[in-house]
Short mmCIF file of C-alpha atoms in Angstrom, two decimals:
data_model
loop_
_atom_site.label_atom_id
_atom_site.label_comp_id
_atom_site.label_asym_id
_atom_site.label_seq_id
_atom_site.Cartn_x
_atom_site.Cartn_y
_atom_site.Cartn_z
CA UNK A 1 107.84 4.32 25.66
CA UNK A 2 104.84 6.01 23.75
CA UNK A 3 106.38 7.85 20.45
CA UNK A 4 104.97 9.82 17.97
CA UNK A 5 106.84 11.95 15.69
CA UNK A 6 104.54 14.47 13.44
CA UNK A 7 106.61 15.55 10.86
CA UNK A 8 104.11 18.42 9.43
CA UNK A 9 104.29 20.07 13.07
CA UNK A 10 107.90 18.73 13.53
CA UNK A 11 107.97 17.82 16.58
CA UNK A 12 108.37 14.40 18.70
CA UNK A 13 106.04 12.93 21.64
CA UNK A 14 107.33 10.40 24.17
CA UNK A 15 105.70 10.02 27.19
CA UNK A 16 103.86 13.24 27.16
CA UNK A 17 106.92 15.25 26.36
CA UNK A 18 107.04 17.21 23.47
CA UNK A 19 110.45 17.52 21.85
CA UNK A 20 111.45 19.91 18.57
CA UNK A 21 112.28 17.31 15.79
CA UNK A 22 115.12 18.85 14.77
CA UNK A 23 117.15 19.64 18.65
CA UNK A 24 119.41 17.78 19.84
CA UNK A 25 117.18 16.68 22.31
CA UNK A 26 114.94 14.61 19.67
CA UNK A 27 118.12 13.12 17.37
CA UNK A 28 119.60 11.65 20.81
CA UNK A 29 115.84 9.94 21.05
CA UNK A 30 115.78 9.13 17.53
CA UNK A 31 119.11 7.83 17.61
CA UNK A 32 118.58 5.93 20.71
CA UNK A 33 115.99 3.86 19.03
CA UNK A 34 117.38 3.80 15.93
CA UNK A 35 120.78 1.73 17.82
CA UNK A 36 118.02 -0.61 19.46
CA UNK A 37 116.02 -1.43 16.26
CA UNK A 38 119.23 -1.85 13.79
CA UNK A 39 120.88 -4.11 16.53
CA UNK A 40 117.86 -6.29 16.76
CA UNK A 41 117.53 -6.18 12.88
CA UNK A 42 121.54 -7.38 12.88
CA UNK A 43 122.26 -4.02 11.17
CA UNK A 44 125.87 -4.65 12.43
CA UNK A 45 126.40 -7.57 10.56
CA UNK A 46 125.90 -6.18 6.92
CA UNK A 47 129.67 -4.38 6.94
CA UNK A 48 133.15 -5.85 5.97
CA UNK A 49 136.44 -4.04 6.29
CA UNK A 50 138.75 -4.23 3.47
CA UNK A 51 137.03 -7.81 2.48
CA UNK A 52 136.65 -9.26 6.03
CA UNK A 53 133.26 -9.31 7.76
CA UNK A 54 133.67 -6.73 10.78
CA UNK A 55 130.56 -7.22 13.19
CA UNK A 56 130.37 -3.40 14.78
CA UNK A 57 129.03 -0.35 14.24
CA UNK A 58 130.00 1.81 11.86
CA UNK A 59 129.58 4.75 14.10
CA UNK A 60 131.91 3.49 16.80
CA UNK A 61 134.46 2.29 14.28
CA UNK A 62 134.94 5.74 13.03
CA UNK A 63 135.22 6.48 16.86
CA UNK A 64 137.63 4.04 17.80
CA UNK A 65 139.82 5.03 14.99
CA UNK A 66 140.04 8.92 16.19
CA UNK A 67 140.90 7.10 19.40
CA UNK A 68 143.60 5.35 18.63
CA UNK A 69 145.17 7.44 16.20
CA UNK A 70 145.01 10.45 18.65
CA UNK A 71 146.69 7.93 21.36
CA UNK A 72 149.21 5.96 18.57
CA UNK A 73 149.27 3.15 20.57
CA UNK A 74 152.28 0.52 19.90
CA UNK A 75 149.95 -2.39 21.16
CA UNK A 76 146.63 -2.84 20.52
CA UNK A 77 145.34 -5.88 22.38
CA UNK A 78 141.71 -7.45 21.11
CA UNK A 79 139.47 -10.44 22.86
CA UNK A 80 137.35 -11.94 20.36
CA UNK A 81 138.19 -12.36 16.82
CA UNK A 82 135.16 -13.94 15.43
CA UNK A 83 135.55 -13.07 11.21
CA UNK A 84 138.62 -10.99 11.85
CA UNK A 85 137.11 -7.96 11.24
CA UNK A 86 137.93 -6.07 14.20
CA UNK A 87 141.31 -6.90 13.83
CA UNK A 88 142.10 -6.39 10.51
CA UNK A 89 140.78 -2.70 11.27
CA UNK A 90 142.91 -2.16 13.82
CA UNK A 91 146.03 -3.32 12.04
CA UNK A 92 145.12 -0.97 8.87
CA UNK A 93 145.46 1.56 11.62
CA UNK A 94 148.68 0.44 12.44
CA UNK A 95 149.76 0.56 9.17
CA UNK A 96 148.80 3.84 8.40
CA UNK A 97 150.00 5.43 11.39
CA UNK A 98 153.83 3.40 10.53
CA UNK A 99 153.90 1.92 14.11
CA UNK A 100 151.74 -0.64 16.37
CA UNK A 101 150.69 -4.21 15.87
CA UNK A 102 147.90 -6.07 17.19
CA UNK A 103 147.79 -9.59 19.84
CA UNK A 104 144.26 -11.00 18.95
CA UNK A 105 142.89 -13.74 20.92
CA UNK A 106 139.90 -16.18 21.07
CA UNK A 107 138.98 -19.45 22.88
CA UNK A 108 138.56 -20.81 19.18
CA UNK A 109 139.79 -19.38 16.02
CA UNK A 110 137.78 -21.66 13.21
CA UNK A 111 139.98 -22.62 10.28
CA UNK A 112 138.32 -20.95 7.67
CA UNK A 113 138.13 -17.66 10.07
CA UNK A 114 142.41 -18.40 10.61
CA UNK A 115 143.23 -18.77 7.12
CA UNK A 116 141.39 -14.97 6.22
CA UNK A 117 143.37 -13.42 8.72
CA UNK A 118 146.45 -15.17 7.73
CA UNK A 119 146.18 -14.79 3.66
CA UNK A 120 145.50 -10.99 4.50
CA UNK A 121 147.87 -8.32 3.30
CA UNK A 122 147.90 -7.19 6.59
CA UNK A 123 148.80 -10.40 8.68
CA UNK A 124 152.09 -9.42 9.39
CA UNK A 125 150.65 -6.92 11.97
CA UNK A 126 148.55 -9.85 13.44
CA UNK A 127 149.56 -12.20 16.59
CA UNK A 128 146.78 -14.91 16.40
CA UNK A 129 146.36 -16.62 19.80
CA UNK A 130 143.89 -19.60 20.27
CA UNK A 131 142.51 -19.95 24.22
CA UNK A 132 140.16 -18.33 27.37
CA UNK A 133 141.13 -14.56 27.30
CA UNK A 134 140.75 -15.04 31.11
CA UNK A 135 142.88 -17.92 31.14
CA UNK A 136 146.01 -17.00 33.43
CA UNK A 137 148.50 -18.32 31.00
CA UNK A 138 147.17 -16.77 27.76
CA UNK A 139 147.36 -13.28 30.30
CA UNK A 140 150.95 -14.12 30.48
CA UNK A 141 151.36 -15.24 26.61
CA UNK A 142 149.97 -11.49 25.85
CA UNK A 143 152.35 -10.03 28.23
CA UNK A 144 155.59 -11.48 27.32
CA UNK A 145 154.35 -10.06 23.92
CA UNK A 146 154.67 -6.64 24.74
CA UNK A 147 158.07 -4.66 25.37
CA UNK A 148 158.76 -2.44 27.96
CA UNK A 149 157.63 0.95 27.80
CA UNK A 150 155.26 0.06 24.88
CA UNK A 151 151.91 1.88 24.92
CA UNK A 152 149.11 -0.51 25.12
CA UNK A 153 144.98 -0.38 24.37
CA UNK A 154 142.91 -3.40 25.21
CA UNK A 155 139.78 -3.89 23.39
CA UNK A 156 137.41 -6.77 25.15
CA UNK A 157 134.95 -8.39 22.80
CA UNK A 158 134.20 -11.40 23.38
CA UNK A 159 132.04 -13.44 26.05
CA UNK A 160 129.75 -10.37 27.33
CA UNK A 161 128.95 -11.23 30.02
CA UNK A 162 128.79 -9.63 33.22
CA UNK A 163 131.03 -12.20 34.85
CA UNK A 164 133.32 -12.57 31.60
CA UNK A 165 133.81 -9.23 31.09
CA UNK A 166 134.86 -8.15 35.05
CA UNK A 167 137.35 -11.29 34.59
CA UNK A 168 138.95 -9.52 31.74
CA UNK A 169 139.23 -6.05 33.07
CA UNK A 170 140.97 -7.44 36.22
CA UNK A 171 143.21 -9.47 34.15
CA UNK A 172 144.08 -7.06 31.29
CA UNK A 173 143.77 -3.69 33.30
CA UNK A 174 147.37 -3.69 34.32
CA UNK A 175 148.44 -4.05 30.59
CA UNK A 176 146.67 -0.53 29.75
CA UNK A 177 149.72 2.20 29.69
CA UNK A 178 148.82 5.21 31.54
CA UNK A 179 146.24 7.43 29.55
CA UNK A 180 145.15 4.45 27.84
CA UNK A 181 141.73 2.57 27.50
CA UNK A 182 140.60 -1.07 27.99
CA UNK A 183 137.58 -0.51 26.32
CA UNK A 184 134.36 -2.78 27.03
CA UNK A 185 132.19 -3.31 24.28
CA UNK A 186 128.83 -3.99 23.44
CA UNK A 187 127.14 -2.49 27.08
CA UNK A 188 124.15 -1.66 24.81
CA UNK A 189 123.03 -5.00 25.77
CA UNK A 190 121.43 -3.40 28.62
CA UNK A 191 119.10 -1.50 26.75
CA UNK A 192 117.80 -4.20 25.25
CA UNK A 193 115.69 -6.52 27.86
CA UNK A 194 112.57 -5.86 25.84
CA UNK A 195 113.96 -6.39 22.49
CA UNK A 196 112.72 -9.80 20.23
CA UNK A 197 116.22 -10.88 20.34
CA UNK A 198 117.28 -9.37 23.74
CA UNK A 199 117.01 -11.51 27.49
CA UNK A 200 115.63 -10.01 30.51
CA UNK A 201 118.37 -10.69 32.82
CA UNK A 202 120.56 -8.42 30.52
CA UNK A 203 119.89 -5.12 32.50
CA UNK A 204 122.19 -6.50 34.57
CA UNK A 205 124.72 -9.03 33.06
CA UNK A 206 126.38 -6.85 30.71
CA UNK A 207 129.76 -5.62 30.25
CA UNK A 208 128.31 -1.37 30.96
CA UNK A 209 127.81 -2.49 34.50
CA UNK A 210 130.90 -4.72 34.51
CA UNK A 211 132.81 -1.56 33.34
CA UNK A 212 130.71 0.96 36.15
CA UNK A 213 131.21 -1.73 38.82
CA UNK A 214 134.93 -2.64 37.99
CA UNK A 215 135.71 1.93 37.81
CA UNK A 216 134.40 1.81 41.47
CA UNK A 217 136.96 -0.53 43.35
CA UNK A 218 139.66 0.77 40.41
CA UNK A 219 140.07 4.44 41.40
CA UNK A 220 143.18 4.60 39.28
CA UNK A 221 140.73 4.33 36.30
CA UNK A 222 137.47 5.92 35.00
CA UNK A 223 135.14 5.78 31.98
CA UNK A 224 136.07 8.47 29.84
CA UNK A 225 135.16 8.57 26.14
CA UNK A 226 137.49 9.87 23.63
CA UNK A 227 137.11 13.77 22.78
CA UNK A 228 135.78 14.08 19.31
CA UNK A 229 138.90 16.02 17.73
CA UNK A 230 136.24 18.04 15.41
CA UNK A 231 132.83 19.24 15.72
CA UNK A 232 130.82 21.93 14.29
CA UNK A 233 127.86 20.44 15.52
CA UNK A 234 125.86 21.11 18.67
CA UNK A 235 125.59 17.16 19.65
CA UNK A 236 127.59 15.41 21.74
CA UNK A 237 128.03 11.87 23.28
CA UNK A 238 128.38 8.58 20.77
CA UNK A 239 125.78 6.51 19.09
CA UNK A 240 127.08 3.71 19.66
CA UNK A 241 126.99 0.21 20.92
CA UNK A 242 129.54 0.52 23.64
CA UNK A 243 127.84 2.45 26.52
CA UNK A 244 130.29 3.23 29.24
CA UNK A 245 132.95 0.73 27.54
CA UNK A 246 135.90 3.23 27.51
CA UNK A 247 137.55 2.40 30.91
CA UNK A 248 140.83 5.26 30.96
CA UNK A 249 143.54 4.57 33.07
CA UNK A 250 144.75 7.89 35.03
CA UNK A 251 148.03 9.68 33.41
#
């Protein structure tokens, strides 16, 4: 894509389309590009949450959080723990909404990683489990961890691959309470073919079309982001680095 943005006659060429700088229009552009650069400049990685390294966006943090606060969930189920971040995020949210705790689980947990989580004022709200998130019996661990009638969201990052990620949807799906999420992160990867750090074969191994493909055979479910509870603005539609990744199961 050929871009040009003149800010004395404020407006924005790409490919022979002339946008006004300041419409919605141009900031989704802008924005766009913005997302593709920072991730390739590991703009993600320069944020910690309440002293723990938490490898995400900042704008689909502050999304997730309107998510689950709007849905008070009473399980919030994560694959991938990496630094802990992630985790210890959600369980501040369980903390200040008084209810929920959080099943986190990773093929490997490194000791230094394990000992954060666990020295963390929060760890009490933390179930730590070591293992394949696809692995049938770590499935079953997470399930005998959650009561009857408890409201569940799944959050799946970890392997991202196409394959990875379709193996965890089918697997964790039937965990998600009714008008609830299993929520696929990091589809941006499919914007980002051309990119220094990107691959080529990501336009099509990527948990986005994992999540489209899997909403297809799975008509009890669809991708449906959270409603923004406020906006005065004229935008709509995340920045973010989860393209269709919330997966809603039907009420």
């Amino acid at each position: 894509m050929k871009l040009e943005i003149d800010t004395e006659k404020k407006v924005v060429k790409a490919d022979g389309k002339t946008l006004d700088l300041y419409s919605d229009d141009a900031f989704r552009l802008l924005s766009d590009l913005w997302v593709k650069v920072g991730w390739n400049q590991k703009y993600s990685y320069s944020f910690s949450w309440l002293g723990v390294p938490i490898i995400q966006l900042p704008e689909d943090i502050v999304r997730y959080q309107e998510a689950v606060w709007a849905l008070q969930p009473d399980v919030i189920v994560e694959t991938g723990v990496a630094h802990g971040g992630s985790a210890i995020f959600s369980a501040s949210l369980c903390r200040l909404m008084g209810k929920g705790r959080v099943i986190a689980v990773d093929i490997e947990i490194r000791p230094h990683n394990r000992k954060r989580i666990e020295d963390h004022p929060f760890a009490d709200l933390i179930t730590l489990i070591e293992g394949s998130s696809t692995d049938a019996s770590i499935v079953e661990q997470i399930r005998n961890g959650i009561k009857p009638g408890e409201k569940v969201l799944v959050v799946l990052d970890s392997d991202h691959s196409y394959k990875h990620v379709m193996d965890e949807l089918e697997a964790y799906a039937p965990l998600v309470s009714k008008g609830s999420w299993i929520v696929a992160t990091d589809g941006l990867m499919q914007d980002l073919t051309d990119a220094p750090r990107g691959r080529p074969d990501w336009d099509s191994d990527n948990p986005a079309k994992a999540a489209r493909d899997f909403v297809a055979k799975n008509l009890e479910f669809k991708i449906e982001e959270p409603a923004w509870p406020f906006n005065e603005s004229t935008l709509s539609g995340n920045i973010t680095h989860w393209p269709d990744a919330w997966v809603r199961r039907a009420e």
